[in-house]
mmCIF file of C-alpha atoms in Angstrom:
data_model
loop_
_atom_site.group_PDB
_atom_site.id
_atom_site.type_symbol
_atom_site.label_atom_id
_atom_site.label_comp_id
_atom_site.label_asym_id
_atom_site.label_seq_id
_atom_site.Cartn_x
_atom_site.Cartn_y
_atom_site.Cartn_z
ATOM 1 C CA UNK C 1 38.476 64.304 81.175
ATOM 2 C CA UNK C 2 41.371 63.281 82.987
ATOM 3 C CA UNK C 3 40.496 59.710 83.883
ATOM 4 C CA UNK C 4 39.462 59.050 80.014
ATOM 5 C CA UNK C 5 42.480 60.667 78.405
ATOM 6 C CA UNK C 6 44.619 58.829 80.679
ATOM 7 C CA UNK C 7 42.970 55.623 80.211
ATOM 8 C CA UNK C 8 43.570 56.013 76.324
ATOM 9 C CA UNK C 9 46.801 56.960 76.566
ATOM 10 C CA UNK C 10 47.915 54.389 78.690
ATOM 11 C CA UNK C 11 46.541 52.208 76.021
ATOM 12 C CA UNK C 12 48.812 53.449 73.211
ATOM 13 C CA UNK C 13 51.506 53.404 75.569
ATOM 14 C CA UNK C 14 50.903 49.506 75.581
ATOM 15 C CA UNK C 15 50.284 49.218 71.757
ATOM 16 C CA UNK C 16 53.384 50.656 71.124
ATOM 17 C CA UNK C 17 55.148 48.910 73.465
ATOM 18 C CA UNK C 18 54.022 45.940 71.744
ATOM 19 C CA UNK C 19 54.841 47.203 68.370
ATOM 20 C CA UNK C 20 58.299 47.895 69.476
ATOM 21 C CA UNK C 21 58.638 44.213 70.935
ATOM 22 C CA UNK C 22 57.617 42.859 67.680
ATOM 23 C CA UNK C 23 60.151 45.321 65.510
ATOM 24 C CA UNK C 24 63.000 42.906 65.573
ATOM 25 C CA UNK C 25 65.757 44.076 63.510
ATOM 26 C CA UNK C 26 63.605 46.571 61.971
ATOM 27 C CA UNK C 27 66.075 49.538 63.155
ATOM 28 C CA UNK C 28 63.858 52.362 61.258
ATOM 29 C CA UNK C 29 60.623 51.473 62.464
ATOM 30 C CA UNK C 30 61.803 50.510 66.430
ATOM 31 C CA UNK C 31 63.275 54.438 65.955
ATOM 32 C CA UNK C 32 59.499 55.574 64.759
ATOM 33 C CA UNK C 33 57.880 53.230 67.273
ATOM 34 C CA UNK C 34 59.875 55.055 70.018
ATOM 35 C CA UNK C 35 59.361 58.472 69.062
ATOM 36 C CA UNK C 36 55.546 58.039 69.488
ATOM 37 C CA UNK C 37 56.332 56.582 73.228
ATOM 38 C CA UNK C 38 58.008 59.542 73.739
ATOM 39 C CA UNK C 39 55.394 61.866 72.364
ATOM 40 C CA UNK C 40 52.500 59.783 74.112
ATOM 41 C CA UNK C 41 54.761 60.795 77.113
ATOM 42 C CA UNK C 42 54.743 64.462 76.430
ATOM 43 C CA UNK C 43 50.687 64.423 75.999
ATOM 44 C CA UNK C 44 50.285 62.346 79.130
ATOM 45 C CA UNK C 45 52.471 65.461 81.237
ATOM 46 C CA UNK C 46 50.853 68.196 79.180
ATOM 47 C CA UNK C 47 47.323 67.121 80.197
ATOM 48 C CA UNK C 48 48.337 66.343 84.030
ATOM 49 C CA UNK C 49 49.732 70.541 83.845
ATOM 50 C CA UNK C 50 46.242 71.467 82.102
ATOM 51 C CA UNK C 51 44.148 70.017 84.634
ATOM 52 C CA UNK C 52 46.469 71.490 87.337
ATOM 53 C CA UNK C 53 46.156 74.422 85.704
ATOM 54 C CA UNK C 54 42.232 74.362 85.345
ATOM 55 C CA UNK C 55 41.891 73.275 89.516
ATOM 56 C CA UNK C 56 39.432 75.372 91.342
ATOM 57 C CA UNK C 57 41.322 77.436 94.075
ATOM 58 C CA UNK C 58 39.318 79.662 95.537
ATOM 59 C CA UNK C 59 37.712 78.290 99.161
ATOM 60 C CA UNK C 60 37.729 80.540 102.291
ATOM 61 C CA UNK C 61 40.798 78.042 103.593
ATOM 62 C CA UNK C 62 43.044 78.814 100.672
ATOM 63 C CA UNK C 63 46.859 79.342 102.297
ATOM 64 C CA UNK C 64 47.537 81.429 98.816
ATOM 65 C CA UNK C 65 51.659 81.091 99.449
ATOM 66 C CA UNK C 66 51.077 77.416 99.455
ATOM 67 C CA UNK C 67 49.206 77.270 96.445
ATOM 68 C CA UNK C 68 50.980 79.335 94.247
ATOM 69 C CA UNK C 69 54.305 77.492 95.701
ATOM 70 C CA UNK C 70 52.687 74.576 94.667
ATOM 71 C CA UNK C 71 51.335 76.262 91.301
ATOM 72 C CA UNK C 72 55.191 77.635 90.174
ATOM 73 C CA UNK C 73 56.466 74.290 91.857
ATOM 74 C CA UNK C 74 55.055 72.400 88.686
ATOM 75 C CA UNK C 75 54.920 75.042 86.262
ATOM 76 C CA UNK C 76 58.888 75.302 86.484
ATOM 77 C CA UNK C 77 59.124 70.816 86.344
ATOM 78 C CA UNK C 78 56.973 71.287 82.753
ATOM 79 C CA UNK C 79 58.311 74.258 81.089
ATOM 80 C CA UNK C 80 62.152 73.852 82.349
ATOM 81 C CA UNK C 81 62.728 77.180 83.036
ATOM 82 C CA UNK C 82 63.454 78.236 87.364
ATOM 83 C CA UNK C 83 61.248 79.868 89.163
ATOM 84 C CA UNK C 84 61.909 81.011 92.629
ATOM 85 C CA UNK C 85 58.931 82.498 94.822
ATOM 86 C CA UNK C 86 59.807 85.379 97.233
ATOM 87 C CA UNK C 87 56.643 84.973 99.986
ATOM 88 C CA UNK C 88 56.528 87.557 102.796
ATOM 89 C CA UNK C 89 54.638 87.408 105.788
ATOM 90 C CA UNK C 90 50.588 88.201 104.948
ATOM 91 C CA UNK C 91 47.873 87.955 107.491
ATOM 92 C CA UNK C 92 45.717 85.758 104.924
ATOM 93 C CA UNK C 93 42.884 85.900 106.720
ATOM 94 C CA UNK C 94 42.181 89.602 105.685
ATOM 95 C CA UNK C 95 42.478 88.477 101.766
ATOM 96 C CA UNK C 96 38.639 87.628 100.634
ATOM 97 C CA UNK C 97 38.168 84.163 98.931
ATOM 98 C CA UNK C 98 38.061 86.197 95.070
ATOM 99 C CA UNK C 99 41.421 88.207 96.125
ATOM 100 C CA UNK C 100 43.507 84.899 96.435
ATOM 101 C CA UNK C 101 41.973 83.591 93.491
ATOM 102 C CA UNK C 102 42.774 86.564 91.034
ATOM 103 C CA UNK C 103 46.319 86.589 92.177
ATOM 104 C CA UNK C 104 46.489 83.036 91.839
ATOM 105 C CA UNK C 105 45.128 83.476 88.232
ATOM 106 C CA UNK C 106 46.979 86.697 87.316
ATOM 107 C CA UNK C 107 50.283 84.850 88.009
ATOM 108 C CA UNK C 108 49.248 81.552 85.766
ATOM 109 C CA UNK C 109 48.797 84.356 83.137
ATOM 110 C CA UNK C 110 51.583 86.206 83.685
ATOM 111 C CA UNK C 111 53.508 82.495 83.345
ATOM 112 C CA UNK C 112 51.996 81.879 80.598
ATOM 113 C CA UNK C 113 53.665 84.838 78.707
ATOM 114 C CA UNK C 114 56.981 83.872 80.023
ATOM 115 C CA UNK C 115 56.685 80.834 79.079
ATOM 116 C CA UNK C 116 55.082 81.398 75.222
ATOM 117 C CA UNK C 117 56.847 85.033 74.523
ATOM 118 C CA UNK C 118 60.090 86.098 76.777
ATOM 119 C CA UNK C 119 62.688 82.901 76.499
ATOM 120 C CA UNK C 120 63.393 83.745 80.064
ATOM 121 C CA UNK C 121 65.886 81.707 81.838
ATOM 122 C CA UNK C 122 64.552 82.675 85.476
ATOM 123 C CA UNK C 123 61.593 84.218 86.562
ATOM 124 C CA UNK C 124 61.142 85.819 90.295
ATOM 125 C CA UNK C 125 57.358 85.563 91.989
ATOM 126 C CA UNK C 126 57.213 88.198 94.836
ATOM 127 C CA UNK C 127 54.316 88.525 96.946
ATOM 128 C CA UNK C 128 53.589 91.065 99.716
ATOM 129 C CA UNK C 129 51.275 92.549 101.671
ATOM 130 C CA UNK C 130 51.540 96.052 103.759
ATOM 131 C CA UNK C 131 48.572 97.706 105.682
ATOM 132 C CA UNK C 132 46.535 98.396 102.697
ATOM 133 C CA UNK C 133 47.335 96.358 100.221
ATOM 134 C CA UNK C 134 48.498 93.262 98.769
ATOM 135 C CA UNK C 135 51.166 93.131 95.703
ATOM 136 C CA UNK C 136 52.522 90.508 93.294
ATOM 137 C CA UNK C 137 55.143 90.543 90.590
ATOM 138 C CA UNK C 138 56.612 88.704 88.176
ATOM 139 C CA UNK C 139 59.613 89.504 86.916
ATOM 140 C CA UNK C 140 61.376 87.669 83.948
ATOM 141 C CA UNK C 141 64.927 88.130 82.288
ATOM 142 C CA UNK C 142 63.924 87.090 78.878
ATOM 143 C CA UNK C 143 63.608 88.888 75.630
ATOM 144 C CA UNK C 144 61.384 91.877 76.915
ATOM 145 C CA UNK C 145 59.518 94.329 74.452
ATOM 146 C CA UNK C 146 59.465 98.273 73.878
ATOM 147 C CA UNK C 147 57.193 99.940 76.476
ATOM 148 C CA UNK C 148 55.710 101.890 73.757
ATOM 149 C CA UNK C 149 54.353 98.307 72.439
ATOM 150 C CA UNK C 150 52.009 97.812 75.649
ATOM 151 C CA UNK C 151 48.865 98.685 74.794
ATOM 152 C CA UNK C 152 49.411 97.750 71.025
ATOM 153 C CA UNK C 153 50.223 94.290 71.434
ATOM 154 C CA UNK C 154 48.058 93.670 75.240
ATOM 155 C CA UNK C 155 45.864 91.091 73.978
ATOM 156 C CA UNK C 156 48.790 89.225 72.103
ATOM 157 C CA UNK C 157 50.614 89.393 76.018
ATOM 158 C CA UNK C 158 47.698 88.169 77.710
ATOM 159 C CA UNK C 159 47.543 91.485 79.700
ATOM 160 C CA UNK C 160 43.991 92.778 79.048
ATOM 161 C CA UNK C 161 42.706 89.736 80.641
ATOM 162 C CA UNK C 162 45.310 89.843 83.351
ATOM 163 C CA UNK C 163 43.794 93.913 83.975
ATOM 164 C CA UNK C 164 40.352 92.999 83.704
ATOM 165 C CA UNK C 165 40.562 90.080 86.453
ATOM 166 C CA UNK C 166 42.247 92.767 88.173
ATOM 167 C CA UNK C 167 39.237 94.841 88.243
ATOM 168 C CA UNK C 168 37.086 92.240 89.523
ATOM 169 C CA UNK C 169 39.288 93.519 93.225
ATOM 170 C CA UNK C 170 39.940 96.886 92.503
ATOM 171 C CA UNK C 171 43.474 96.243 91.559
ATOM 172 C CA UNK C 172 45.982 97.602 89.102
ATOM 173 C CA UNK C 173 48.558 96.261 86.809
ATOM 174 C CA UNK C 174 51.652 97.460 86.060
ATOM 175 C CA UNK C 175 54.116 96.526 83.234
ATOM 176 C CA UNK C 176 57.494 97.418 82.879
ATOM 177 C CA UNK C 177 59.919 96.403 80.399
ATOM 178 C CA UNK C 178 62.634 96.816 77.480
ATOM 179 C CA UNK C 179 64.091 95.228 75.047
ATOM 180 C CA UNK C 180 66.826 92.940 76.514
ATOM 181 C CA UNK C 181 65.985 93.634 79.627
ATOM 182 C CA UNK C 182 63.419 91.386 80.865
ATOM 183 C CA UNK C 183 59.698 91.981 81.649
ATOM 184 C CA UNK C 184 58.275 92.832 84.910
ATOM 185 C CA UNK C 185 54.046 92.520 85.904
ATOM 186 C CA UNK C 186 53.116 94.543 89.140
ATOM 187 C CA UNK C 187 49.813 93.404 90.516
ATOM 188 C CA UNK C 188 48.077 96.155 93.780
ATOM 189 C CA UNK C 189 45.469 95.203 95.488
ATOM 190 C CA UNK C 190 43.714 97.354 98.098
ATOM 191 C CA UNK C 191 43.234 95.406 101.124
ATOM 192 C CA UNK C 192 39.475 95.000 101.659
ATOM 193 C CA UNK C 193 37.137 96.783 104.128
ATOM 194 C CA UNK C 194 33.530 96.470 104.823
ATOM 195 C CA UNK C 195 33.018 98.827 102.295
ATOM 196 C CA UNK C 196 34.671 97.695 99.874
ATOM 197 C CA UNK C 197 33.668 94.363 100.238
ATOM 198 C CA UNK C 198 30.133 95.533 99.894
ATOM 199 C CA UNK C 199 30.849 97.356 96.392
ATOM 200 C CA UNK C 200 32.860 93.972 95.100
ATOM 201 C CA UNK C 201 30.116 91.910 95.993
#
């Protein structure tokens, strides 16, 4: 997908390239010619984010503070707004292959939101890990909602799916917010035993 929609866009880069060489002293139509560089420009970026976005992550040698460095690294460049990611030491060779991956898609969702609901101007990533469990949260100063409007509007938010990948580790979510006030998602998840590997299998 990649590789085709790049090769046609780099095509209509060229065409209008042209087009704009061959405007002259047409000032309107150089303006018009430009504006669909700029938004062949836009589609080129969106799709490089979308395939990011759509990378498969989960492999038994996942470092999961690199890739979600790496994952709020590029998410900030595309949707302008800072992101800083608060990484404490984790022994990341107790977290199971589908753990890392969860978290890793729980916080694409959870960016998501920010980035289509709370006009946020910063957004915090924290990720820990004590003796039985793992946590993440992110935490965004935008608009924030009532916490009365949870449940109501949880498939608007993206949250059901964030809970029910959540389930697939035994893991709860957590959302805390009001109006003004920014919105905060808590992600725990129980470290994994033999046991419990054995019933998430």
């Amino acid at each position: 997908m990649h590789d085709q929609c790049g090769q046609d866009l780099t095509a209509l880069k060229l065409q209008t390239a042209r087009i704009k060489a061959e405007c002259g002293g047409h000032a309107e139509l150089h303006r018009r010619v430009e504006a669909l560089e700029a938004i062949a420009t836009q589609l080129d970026q969106d799709i490089d984010f979308l395939v990011f976005e759509l990378r498969p992550t989960a492999h038994e040698g996942l470092d999961l503070r690199v890739v979600l460095a790496k994952y709020v690294q590029n998410w900030s460049a595309h949707f302008g707004i800072p992101v800083e990611l608060h990484a404490g030491e984790m022994s990341d060779g107790r977290l199971t292959s589908k753990i890392k991956s969860t978290l890793y898609r729980i916080t694409q969702e959870a960016l998501t939101n920010v980035a289509k609901h709370a006009r946020a101007t910063h957004v915090d990533v924290i990720l820990g890990q004590s003796s039985d469990h793992v946590s993440l949260a992110v935490e965004d100063d935008g608009v924030g909602f009532e916490r009365g409007d949870v449940s109501v509007a949880g498939q608007g938010l993206g949250l059901l799916g964030m809970r029910e990948r959540a389930g697939l580790v035994a893991a709860t979510v957590q959302v805390e917010s009001a109006p003004g006030r920014g919105t905060t998602i808590l992600v725990r998840v129980p470290m994994p035993t033999p046991a419990t590997d054995r019933a998430l299998a």
